[in-house]
Amino acid sequence: MSNQKPSLPRGTRDFGPDKMVKRNFIFDTIKATFQKFGFMPLETPAMENLSVLTGKYGEEGDQLLYKILNSRPHEARDSEKEKMRQDFNRLLTQNTNSPVLTEKGLRYDLTVPFARYVVMNRNEIKFPFKRYQIQPVWRGDSPQKGRYREFYQCDADVVGTDSLLCEAEIVLMMNEVLSKLGIKDFTIKINNRKILTGIAEAVGSPGKEGDLCVAIDKLDKIGREKVEKELEERGFSRESVEKLNPVFSLKGSFAEQKKVLSELFASSETGRKGLEELGQVMQLVEAFEIGNTHLEFDTTLARGLSYYTGAIFEVKAHHVQIGSISGGGRYDNLTGSFGMPGISGVGFSFGVDRIYDVMEELNLFPQNNFTTTRVLFSHFDEAALLYTLPLLKQLRENGINSEVYPEAGKLKKQLDYANSKQIPFVVLVGSDEMASGKLTLKNMQIGSQQQVTLEELIKAVIL
RNA sequence: GAGGUUGUAGCUCAGCCGGUUAGAGCACCUGAUUGUGGUUCAGGGGGUCGCGGGUUCGAACCCCGUCUCCCUCCCCA
């Protein structure tokens, strides 16, 4: 007999019934909102060809991809085996791809598989195409608070239009979902990739917006002097750093920040375009008149994914130490790498696992009794069990969630079962009940019992 | 990838300076109650002390390695 203790891969979790009802509450809320805004569902396989996945997430992202070993390598031909050995040795020292060893990987997000789907089905798809997708993704990150190796994303994307209305509606959906879940204190940070490019250009360091953001992002944490130092370490000239002065002192309303940036962007057309786009998105959001938009312009918002080209979003919940719970942005050329240029898209994603953690920590889950069974039939022997079956069927036909204790056990055990499952009603069936035709209905909350007919039972128990 | 931390029953954790048979609470099972749960009482089952090695007469405890948990940085959902 094996004594091996069962275990779970790092960064993965089971979700028991109590967790699942809470998770489903989140999934249902998100799904309903997506559908309300006109999005249709899509599912794609857990695994994709590596050619689809690699090169889409930047260097960091590629390193975190889970690659799947080709099946049955031991059955390969000898010549292939030699190639495998060589490639494997190379893999031990460099991060290389080897089709003889691995050609598939687990999906890293839902956007790239979506882009692949769009390209492969371009003739059937009616544009603009709005789809939502709720599936797990995998990343070989080291797990920590709010970070898992398997987690769900809930994506909604629109492709085939560059209308900024899509961006505005994303802001609306973020607001709707979070407020329905009871998360009231949060910020939707918004920026535009073109503004970042503009700043890098204006400062005389085009193409270095990534380094720029990483450093500027730390302004609050480590102070201005250290940020400037870090910028120089990252290869920015003294002159460039000095030109960043206005960026460092950015504050106030969007209009005020826009003014400062406009001056900076005198020589950067890209920067001006970014500002203009952002302004329009802000305007469109306002036009929906939803009250508090939670929207905040943040020049330091960068986001790692390399495919964003326009607006970028990130949502941060307040009062909890958990990373962003939602994020997204516009990508002008995601399908371009699959040979279908000129399709602009914008999308975003909710991180259910993090939303769950936030809600748990802030105690936001409704106190509802999540038990689904309403009535349990308990019985004393085989004859009584058989007697309950047509009654059970009748209750179910009336839409009442009900079950019968499947074996003839002690009543104590059956009641204990009902109790631990928080089932509110138990119907006792034994020789007395079968003789009289009246059922004993027990209310588990207050402990009372009464004799009832089937009709009375249904009436008493129905919601 | 860098750093810190943790691992003892199903769960939460005690276990002193190395000493004889490793404990508690909760949970579970049985009985008091052969047709009545959530209260009470009595009893019971459960452990390769993360794994491998070392020191020692003797290791849960000390040393080395390794894995794992959680956390920070980086990055992200």
Coordinates of C-alpha atoms (C1' of nucleotides) in Angstrom, one line a residue:
Chain A
M1 CA 0.0 0.0 0.0
S2 CA 1.4 3.4 -1.0
N3 CA 1.7 6.0 1.7
Q4 CA 2.4 8.8 -0.6
K5 CA 0.8 12.1 0.6
P6 CA -1.2 13.8 -2.1
S7 CA -0.2 17.3 -3.0
L8 CA -0.9 20.1 -5.4
P9 CA 1.4 21.7 -7.9
R10 CA 2.8 25.0 -6.6
G11 CA 0.6 28.0 -7.1
T12 CA -2.5 26.0 -7.8
R13 CA -5.6 25.5 -5.6
D14 CA -8.7 23.5 -5.1
F15 CA -12.0 25.3 -4.7
G16 CA -14.3 23.6 -2.3
P17 CA -18.1 24.1 -2.5
D18 CA -18.0 27.0 -0.1
K19 CA -15.4 28.8 -2.2
M20 CA -17.1 27.9 -5.5
V21 CA -20.4 29.4 -4.6
K22 CA -18.6 32.7 -3.9
R23 CA -16.5 32.4 -7.0
N24 CA -19.6 31.7 -9.1
F25 CA -21.2 34.8 -7.7
I26 CA -18.3 36.8 -9.1
F27 CA -18.3 34.9 -12.4
D28 CA -22.1 35.4 -12.8
T29 CA -21.8 39.1 -12.1
I30 CA -19.1 39.6 -14.7
K31 CA -20.8 37.4 -17.3
A32 CA -24.1 39.3 -16.9
T33 CA -22.4 42.6 -17.4
F34 CA -20.5 41.5 -20.4
Q35 CA -23.7 40.2 -22.0
K36 CA -25.5 43.4 -21.1
F37 CA -22.9 45.3 -23.1
G38 CA -23.3 43.1 -26.2
F39 CA -20.4 40.7 -25.8
M40 CA -20.7 37.0 -26.9
P41 CA -19.0 34.1 -25.4
L42 CA -15.9 32.3 -26.7
E43 CA -13.7 29.4 -25.5
T44 CA -10.3 28.3 -26.8
P45 CA -8.1 25.3 -25.9
A46 CA -5.9 25.3 -22.9
M47 CA -2.9 24.7 -25.1
E48 CA -1.8 26.6 -28.1
N49 CA 1.1 26.1 -30.5
L50 CA 4.2 27.8 -29.2
S51 CA 4.4 29.7 -32.4
V52 CA 1.2 31.5 -31.5
L53 CA 2.3 32.3 -27.9
T54 CA 6.0 33.3 -28.1
G55 CA 7.0 36.8 -28.8
K56 CA 3.7 38.3 -27.7
Y57 CA 4.4 39.0 -24.0
G58 CA 7.8 40.5 -24.0
E59 CA 10.9 38.8 -22.8
E60 CA 9.6 38.4 -19.2
G61 CA 6.4 36.9 -20.4
D62 CA 8.1 34.4 -22.7
Q63 CA 10.1 33.1 -19.8
L64 CA 6.9 32.4 -17.8
L65 CA 5.2 30.3 -20.5
Y66 CA 4.5 26.7 -19.5
K67 CA 5.7 24.6 -22.4
I68 CA 4.3 21.1 -22.9
L69 CA 6.7 18.3 -23.6
N70 CA 5.9 16.6 -26.9
S71 CA 4.1 13.3 -26.2
R72 CA 5.9 10.0 -26.3
P73 CA 9.4 11.2 -26.8
H74 CA 10.6 7.7 -26.1
E75 CA 9.0 6.5 -29.4
A76 CA 10.9 9.0 -31.5
R77 CA 13.2 7.8 -34.3
D78 CA 16.9 7.6 -33.4
S79 CA 17.8 10.6 -35.5
E80 CA 15.2 12.7 -33.7
K81 CA 16.4 11.5 -30.4
E82 CA 19.9 12.8 -31.2
K83 CA 18.4 16.1 -32.0
M84 CA 16.4 16.1 -28.8
R85 CA 19.5 15.5 -26.8
Q86 CA 21.3 18.3 -28.4
D87 CA 18.4 20.7 -28.0
F88 CA 17.9 19.7 -24.4
N89 CA 21.5 20.4 -23.7
R90 CA 21.2 23.8 -25.3
L91 CA 18.0 24.4 -23.3
L92 CA 19.9 23.9 -20.1
T93 CA 22.0 26.9 -20.8
Q94 CA 19.9 29.2 -22.9
N95 CA 16.2 29.9 -23.3
T96 CA 15.7 28.4 -26.8
N97 CA 12.8 26.8 -28.5
S98 CA 13.0 23.3 -29.7
P99 CA 10.2 21.9 -31.8
V100 CA 11.4 18.3 -31.4
L101 CA 11.0 18.7 -27.6
T102 CA 8.1 21.0 -27.3
E103 CA 5.7 22.7 -29.7
K104 CA 2.8 23.5 -27.5
G105 CA 2.3 25.7 -24.4
L106 CA -0.4 26.5 -22.0
R107 CA -2.2 29.8 -22.7
Y108 CA -0.7 32.8 -20.9
D109 CA -3.6 35.1 -21.3
L110 CA -6.9 35.1 -23.3
T111 CA -6.1 38.0 -25.7
V112 CA -3.5 36.2 -27.8
P113 CA -5.7 33.1 -28.3
F114 CA -8.5 35.5 -29.2
A115 CA -6.4 37.2 -31.8
R116 CA -5.5 33.8 -33.2
Y117 CA -9.2 32.9 -33.4
V118 CA -10.0 36.2 -35.2
V119 CA -7.4 35.6 -37.8
M120 CA -8.4 32.0 -38.4
N121 CA -12.1 32.9 -38.6
R122 CA -11.9 36.2 -40.3
N123 CA -14.3 35.2 -43.1
E124 CA -17.1 34.2 -40.7
I125 CA -16.7 37.0 -38.2
K126 CA -18.9 40.1 -38.5
F127 CA -16.9 43.2 -37.4
P128 CA -16.8 44.9 -35.0
F129 CA -16.6 41.7 -33.1
K130 CA -17.3 41.7 -29.4
R131 CA -16.5 38.6 -27.4
Y132 CA -16.0 37.7 -23.8
Q133 CA -14.0 34.7 -22.5
I134 CA -13.8 33.3 -19.0
Q135 CA -11.1 30.6 -18.7
P136 CA -8.0 29.8 -16.7
V137 CA -4.5 30.9 -17.8
W138 CA -1.1 29.7 -16.6
R139 CA 2.1 31.5 -15.7
G140 CA 5.2 30.1 -14.3
D141 CA 5.6 33.0 -11.9
S142 CA 6.7 32.4 -8.3
P143 CA 3.5 32.4 -6.3
Q144 CA 2.8 34.9 -3.5
K145 CA 0.0 37.0 -2.2
G146 CA -2.6 37.5 -5.0
R147 CA -0.4 35.7 -7.4
Y148 CA -1.0 32.1 -8.6
R149 CA 0.3 29.9 -11.4
E150 CA -3.2 29.0 -12.5
F151 CA -5.8 31.7 -12.4
Y152 CA -8.9 32.8 -14.2
Q153 CA -9.2 35.7 -16.5
C154 CA -12.5 37.2 -17.6
D155 CA -11.8 39.0 -20.8
A156 CA -13.9 41.2 -23.0
D157 CA -12.5 42.5 -26.2
V158 CA -13.8 44.4 -29.3
V159 CA -11.9 44.1 -32.5
G160 CA -12.4 45.7 -35.9
T161 CA -13.0 49.3 -34.8
D162 CA -10.8 52.0 -33.5
S163 CA -13.7 53.9 -31.9
L164 CA -12.8 55.3 -28.5
L165 CA -16.3 54.5 -27.4
C166 CA -15.0 51.0 -26.7
E167 CA -12.6 52.4 -24.2
A168 CA -15.3 54.4 -22.6
E169 CA -17.5 51.3 -22.3
I170 CA -14.7 49.4 -20.7
V171 CA -14.6 52.0 -17.9
L172 CA -18.4 51.6 -17.6
M173 CA -18.1 47.8 -17.3
M174 CA -15.4 48.0 -14.7
N175 CA -17.6 50.3 -12.7
E176 CA -20.7 48.2 -13.0
V177 CA -19.0 44.9 -12.1
L178 CA -17.1 46.3 -9.1
S179 CA -20.1 48.2 -7.7
K180 CA -22.3 45.1 -8.1
L181 CA -19.8 43.1 -6.2
G182 CA -19.8 45.7 -3.4
I183 CA -16.3 46.9 -4.1
K184 CA -16.7 50.7 -3.7
D185 CA -13.3 52.0 -3.1
F186 CA -11.1 51.6 -6.1
T187 CA -9.3 53.6 -8.8
I188 CA -9.3 53.0 -12.5
K189 CA -6.0 54.2 -13.7
I190 CA -5.8 55.2 -17.3
N191 CA -3.0 56.2 -19.5
N192 CA -2.1 56.1 -23.2
R193 CA 0.9 54.3 -24.6
K194 CA 1.4 57.2 -27.0
I195 CA 1.8 59.6 -24.1
L196 CA 4.6 57.5 -22.8
T197 CA 6.2 57.4 -26.2
G198 CA 5.7 61.1 -26.4
I199 CA 7.5 61.7 -23.1
A200 CA 10.4 59.5 -24.2
E201 CA 10.6 61.4 -27.5
A202 CA 10.3 64.9 -25.9
V203 CA 13.1 64.0 -23.5
G204 CA 15.4 62.9 -26.2
S205 CA 15.3 59.1 -25.4
P206 CA 12.9 57.6 -27.9
G207 CA 12.1 54.0 -27.4
K208 CA 12.9 53.9 -23.8
E209 CA 9.5 54.4 -22.4
G210 CA 9.7 51.1 -20.6
D211 CA 12.7 52.1 -18.5
L212 CA 11.1 55.5 -18.0
C213 CA 8.0 54.1 -16.4
V214 CA 9.6 51.6 -14.2
A215 CA 11.7 54.4 -12.7
I216 CA 8.9 57.0 -12.5
D217 CA 6.6 54.5 -11.0
K218 CA 8.7 54.5 -7.9
L219 CA 8.4 58.2 -7.3
D220 CA 6.1 57.8 -4.3
K221 CA 8.1 55.0 -2.8
I222 CA 11.7 56.1 -3.0
G223 CA 11.6 59.8 -3.7
R224 CA 12.6 62.0 -6.6
E225 CA 16.4 61.9 -6.1
K226 CA 16.6 58.2 -6.2
V227 CA 14.3 58.0 -9.2
E228 CA 16.6 60.4 -11.1
K229 CA 19.6 58.3 -10.1
E230 CA 17.9 55.2 -11.3
L231 CA 17.1 56.9 -14.6
E232 CA 20.7 57.7 -15.1
E233 CA 21.6 54.2 -14.3
R234 CA 19.2 53.1 -17.0
G235 CA 21.0 55.1 -19.5
F236 CA 19.2 58.4 -19.6
S237 CA 21.4 61.5 -20.0
R238 CA 21.5 64.3 -17.4
E239 CA 19.9 66.4 -19.9
S240 CA 17.0 64.0 -20.5
V241 CA 16.4 63.7 -16.8
E242 CA 16.2 67.4 -16.4
K243 CA 13.7 67.7 -19.2
L244 CA 11.5 65.3 -17.2
N245 CA 11.0 68.0 -14.6
P246 CA 7.5 68.9 -15.7
V247 CA 6.5 65.2 -15.6
F248 CA 7.7 64.8 -12.1
S249 CA 5.5 67.7 -10.9
L250 CA 2.4 66.6 -12.7
K251 CA -0.7 66.8 -10.5
G252 CA -4.3 68.0 -10.4
S253 CA -7.1 67.5 -12.8
F254 CA -6.7 65.9 -16.2
A255 CA -7.1 69.4 -17.8
E256 CA -4.2 70.7 -15.8
Q257 CA -1.9 67.8 -16.5
K258 CA -2.9 68.0 -20.2
K259 CA -1.7 71.6 -20.3
V260 CA 1.7 70.7 -18.9
L261 CA 2.1 67.8 -21.2
S262 CA 1.0 69.7 -24.3
E263 CA 3.9 72.0 -23.8
L264 CA 6.2 69.1 -23.5
F265 CA 4.8 67.5 -26.6
A266 CA 5.5 70.6 -28.8
S267 CA 7.9 68.4 -30.8
S268 CA 6.1 65.1 -30.4
E269 CA 3.2 64.4 -32.6
T270 CA 2.7 60.9 -31.0
G271 CA 2.4 62.5 -27.6
R272 CA -0.2 65.0 -28.8
K273 CA -2.2 62.2 -30.4
G274 CA -2.1 60.3 -27.1
L275 CA -3.4 63.3 -25.2
E276 CA -6.1 63.8 -27.6
E277 CA -7.3 60.2 -27.5
L278 CA -7.3 60.2 -23.8
G279 CA -9.3 63.4 -23.6
Q280 CA -11.9 61.9 -25.9
V281 CA -12.2 58.8 -23.8
M282 CA -12.7 61.0 -20.7
Q283 CA -15.4 63.0 -22.5
L284 CA -17.2 59.9 -23.7
V285 CA -17.2 58.4 -20.2
E286 CA -18.6 61.7 -18.8
A287 CA -21.3 61.6 -21.5
F288 CA -22.7 58.4 -20.0
E289 CA -23.5 60.3 -16.8
I290 CA -22.7 57.5 -14.4
G291 CA -21.6 59.8 -11.6
N292 CA -18.3 58.8 -10.0
T293 CA -16.2 57.2 -12.8
H294 CA -13.3 56.3 -10.5
L295 CA -11.2 57.3 -13.4
E296 CA -7.8 58.8 -12.8
F297 CA -5.1 59.7 -15.3
D298 CA -1.7 58.3 -14.3
T299 CA 1.3 59.0 -16.5
T300 CA 3.3 56.4 -14.7
L301 CA 1.0 53.5 -15.7
A302 CA 2.9 51.4 -18.1
R303 CA 1.9 47.8 -18.2
G304 CA 4.4 45.2 -19.3
L305 CA 2.6 43.6 -22.2
S306 CA 4.3 44.7 -25.4
Y307 CA 1.3 44.7 -27.7
Y308 CA -0.5 47.8 -26.3
T309 CA -0.5 50.8 -28.5
G310 CA -3.2 53.1 -27.2
A311 CA -5.2 53.4 -24.1
I312 CA -4.0 51.3 -21.1
F313 CA -6.0 50.6 -17.9
E314 CA -5.4 49.1 -14.5
V315 CA -7.8 48.9 -11.6
K316 CA -6.5 49.0 -8.0
A317 CA -8.7 48.3 -5.0
H318 CA -8.1 50.4 -2.0
H319 CA -7.4 49.2 1.6
V320 CA -5.9 45.9 0.5
Q321 CA -2.4 44.9 -0.4
I322 CA -3.3 43.1 -3.6
G323 CA -2.1 44.0 -7.1
S324 CA -4.4 45.2 -9.8
I325 CA -7.7 43.4 -10.1
S326 CA -8.4 44.4 -13.7
G327 CA -6.5 45.7 -16.6
G328 CA -6.4 46.1 -20.3
G329 CA -5.7 48.3 -23.2
R330 CA -5.8 49.0 -26.9
Y331 CA -3.7 47.0 -29.4
D332 CA -3.6 48.2 -33.0
N333 CA -1.8 45.3 -34.4
L334 CA -2.2 42.2 -32.4
T335 CA -3.4 40.2 -35.4
G336 CA -0.6 41.7 -37.5
S337 CA 1.8 39.1 -36.3
F338 CA -0.6 36.4 -37.6
G339 CA -0.7 38.0 -41.0
M340 CA -3.8 40.1 -40.7
P341 CA -2.7 43.8 -40.3
G342 CA -4.9 46.8 -39.7
I343 CA -7.3 45.3 -37.2
S344 CA -7.5 47.5 -34.1
G345 CA -8.8 46.1 -30.9
V346 CA -9.3 47.0 -27.3
G347 CA -10.0 44.8 -24.4
F348 CA -9.7 44.2 -20.7
S349 CA -9.8 41.5 -18.1
F350 CA -10.9 40.9 -14.6
G351 CA -8.8 38.8 -12.3
V352 CA -11.3 36.7 -10.5
D353 CA -8.9 35.2 -8.0
R354 CA -7.7 38.6 -6.9
I355 CA -11.2 40.0 -6.8
Y356 CA -12.1 37.0 -4.6
D357 CA -9.2 37.8 -2.3
V358 CA -10.1 41.5 -2.1
M359 CA -13.7 40.6 -1.3
E360 CA -12.7 38.1 1.3
E361 CA -10.3 40.5 3.0
L362 CA -12.8 43.3 3.0
N363 CA -15.7 41.0 4.0
L364 CA -17.8 41.9 1.0
F365 CA -19.5 38.6 0.3
P366 CA -23.2 38.7 1.0
Q367 CA -24.1 36.7 4.1
N368 CA -26.7 34.7 2.2
N369 CA -27.0 31.0 3.0
F370 CA -25.4 29.5 -0.1
T371 CA -26.8 26.0 0.5
T372 CA -28.8 24.8 -2.4
T373 CA -30.7 21.9 -0.9
R374 CA -34.0 23.0 0.6
V375 CA -35.5 19.6 1.7
L376 CA -33.9 16.4 2.8
F377 CA -36.0 13.2 3.0
S378 CA -34.9 10.9 5.7
H379 CA -36.2 7.4 6.2
F380 CA -35.7 4.3 8.3
D381 CA -35.6 1.4 5.9
E382 CA -35.7 0.2 2.3
A383 CA -39.5 0.4 2.2
A384 CA -39.6 4.0 3.4
L385 CA -36.8 5.0 1.0
L386 CA -38.9 3.7 -1.9
Y387 CA -41.9 5.5 -0.5
T388 CA -40.1 8.8 -0.7
L389 CA -39.0 8.6 -4.3
P390 CA -42.2 9.7 -6.0
L391 CA -42.5 12.5 -3.3
L392 CA -39.0 13.6 -4.1
K393 CA -39.9 13.7 -7.8
Q394 CA -42.9 15.8 -7.1
L395 CA -40.9 18.3 -5.1
R396 CA -38.3 18.6 -7.8
E397 CA -41.1 19.1 -10.4
N398 CA -42.2 22.0 -8.3
G399 CA -38.7 23.5 -8.5
I400 CA -37.7 22.7 -5.0
N401 CA -34.1 21.6 -4.5
S402 CA -34.4 18.3 -2.7
E403 CA -32.6 15.1 -2.0
V404 CA -33.0 11.9 -0.1
Y405 CA -30.5 10.4 2.2
P406 CA -29.2 7.6 0.0
E407 CA -28.8 4.8 2.6
A408 CA -30.7 3.5 5.5
G409 CA -28.8 4.9 8.4
K410 CA -29.6 6.1 11.8
L411 CA -31.9 9.0 12.0
K412 CA -29.2 10.8 14.0
K413 CA -26.8 10.5 11.2
Q414 CA -29.3 11.7 8.6
L415 CA -30.2 14.8 10.7
D416 CA -26.6 15.4 11.3
Y417 CA -26.0 15.4 7.5
A418 CA -28.9 17.9 7.1
N419 CA -27.5 20.0 9.8
S420 CA -24.0 20.2 8.5
K421 CA -25.3 21.0 5.0
Q422 CA -27.6 23.7 6.5
I423 CA -30.6 22.2 4.9
P424 CA -33.6 24.0 6.3
F425 CA -36.2 21.2 6.1
V426 CA -36.2 17.5 6.8
V427 CA -39.1 15.2 6.0
L428 CA -39.2 12.0 8.1
V429 CA -40.7 9.0 6.5
G430 CA -41.2 5.7 8.5
S431 CA -43.9 3.2 9.1
D432 CA -46.2 5.7 10.9
E433 CA -46.1 8.1 8.0
M434 CA -46.6 5.4 5.4
A435 CA -49.7 4.2 7.4
S436 CA -51.2 7.6 7.8
G437 CA -50.2 9.1 4.5
K438 CA -49.1 12.2 6.4
L439 CA -45.4 13.2 6.4
T440 CA -43.5 14.6 9.3
L441 CA -42.0 17.9 8.4
K442 CA -39.2 19.1 10.6
N443 CA -38.0 22.7 10.6
M444 CA -34.3 22.5 11.3
Q445 CA -33.9 26.1 12.3
I446 CA -36.4 26.2 15.1
G447 CA -36.8 22.4 15.7
S448 CA -40.5 22.2 15.3
Q449 CA -42.4 19.3 13.7
Q450 CA -45.8 18.9 12.1
Q451 CA -47.8 16.3 10.2
V452 CA -48.5 17.5 6.6
T453 CA -49.8 16.2 3.3
L454 CA -47.6 16.5 0.2
E455 CA -49.5 19.6 -0.9
E456 CA -49.0 21.2 2.5
L457 CA -45.4 20.3 2.4
I458 CA -44.8 21.9 -1.0
K459 CA -46.6 25.0 0.2
A460 CA -44.6 25.2 3.4
V461 CA -41.3 24.8 1.8
I462 CA -41.5 26.6 -1.5
L463 CA -39.6 29.9 -1.8
Chain B
rG1 C1' 16.1 35.5 -10.9
rA2 C1' 17.5 37.9 -5.6
rG3 C1' 16.2 38.0 -0.3
rG4 C1' 13.5 36.6 4.2
rU5 C1' 10.3 32.9 6.6
rU6 C1' 7.6 28.3 7.5
rG7 C1' 6.9 22.8 7.7
rU8 C1' 4.7 18.3 14.1
rA9 C1' -2.8 14.4 13.6
rG10 C1' -7.9 16.2 8.6
rC11 C1' -7.4 21.8 10.5
rU12 C1' -5.0 25.5 14.1
rC13 C1' -0.9 25.0 16.8
rA14 C1' 2.2 23.5 21.8
rG15 C1' 6.6 20.5 22.5
rC16 C1' 12.1 24.0 27.6
rC17 C1' 19.0 23.1 27.5
rG18 C1' 18.9 16.8 22.7
rG19 C1' 16.5 12.2 27.2
rU20 C1' 12.6 7.1 27.7
rU21 C1' 5.6 5.8 25.2
rA22 C1' 5.0 13.1 20.7
rG23 C1' 0.6 16.5 23.1
rA24 C1' -3.8 20.2 23.2
rG25 C1' -8.1 22.4 20.9
rC26 C1' -11.3 21.8 16.9
rA27 C1' -13.0 18.0 13.4
rC28 C1' -14.1 12.8 12.9
rC29 C1' -16.1 7.8 14.8
rU30 C1' -18.9 5.1 18.9
rG31 C1' -22.2 5.1 23.0
rA32 C1' -25.6 7.5 26.8
rU33 C1' -30.7 8.3 23.1
rU34 C1' -32.6 0.4 18.7
rG35 C1' -37.6 7.3 15.3
rU36 C1' -34.7 13.1 16.2
rG37 C1' -29.4 17.4 14.5
rG38 C1' -27.1 21.9 16.4
rU39 C1' -26.1 21.5 23.8
rU40 C1' -23.9 18.0 27.5
rC41 C1' -21.2 13.6 29.2
rA42 C1' -18.2 9.1 28.5
rG43 C1' -15.0 6.5 25.3
rG44 C1' -12.2 5.8 20.5
rG45 C1' -9.3 6.0 16.0
rG46 C1' -5.8 8.6 13.8
rG47 C1' 1.6 10.9 13.2
rU48 C1' 7.7 7.8 8.4
rC49 C1' 7.6 15.3 13.4
rG50 C1' 8.2 17.8 4.9
rC51 C1' 12.2 14.6 2.5
rG52 C1' 17.5 12.8 2.3
rG53 C1' 22.0 12.6 4.8
rG54 C1' 25.2 13.7 9.2
rU55 C1' 26.7 14.4 14.6
rU56 C1' 25.3 11.6 19.1
rC57 C1' 24.6 6.2 23.6
rG58 C1' 20.1 8.9 22.2
rA59 C1' 17.4 13.8 17.4
rA60 C1' 10.7 16.6 16.4
rC61 C1' 14.9 19.6 18.7
rC62 C1' 21.8 20.4 16.6
rC63 C1' 24.5 20.5 11.4
rC64 C1' 24.4 20.1 5.9
rG65 C1' 21.5 19.5 1.5
rU66 C1' 16.8 19.4 -0.8
rC67 C1' 11.6 20.3 -1.5
rU68 C1' 7.4 23.1 0.2
rC69 C1' 4.4 27.3 2.4
rC70 C1' 3.9 32.3 3.0
rC71 C1' 6.1 37.1 2.2
rU72 C1' 9.3 41.2 -0.2
rC73 C1' 11.8 42.9 -4.7
rC74 C1' 11.0 42.5 -10.1
rC75 C1' 6.8 41.8 -13.0
rC76 C1' 1.8 41.0 -13.3
rA77 C1' -4.4 39.4 -12.9

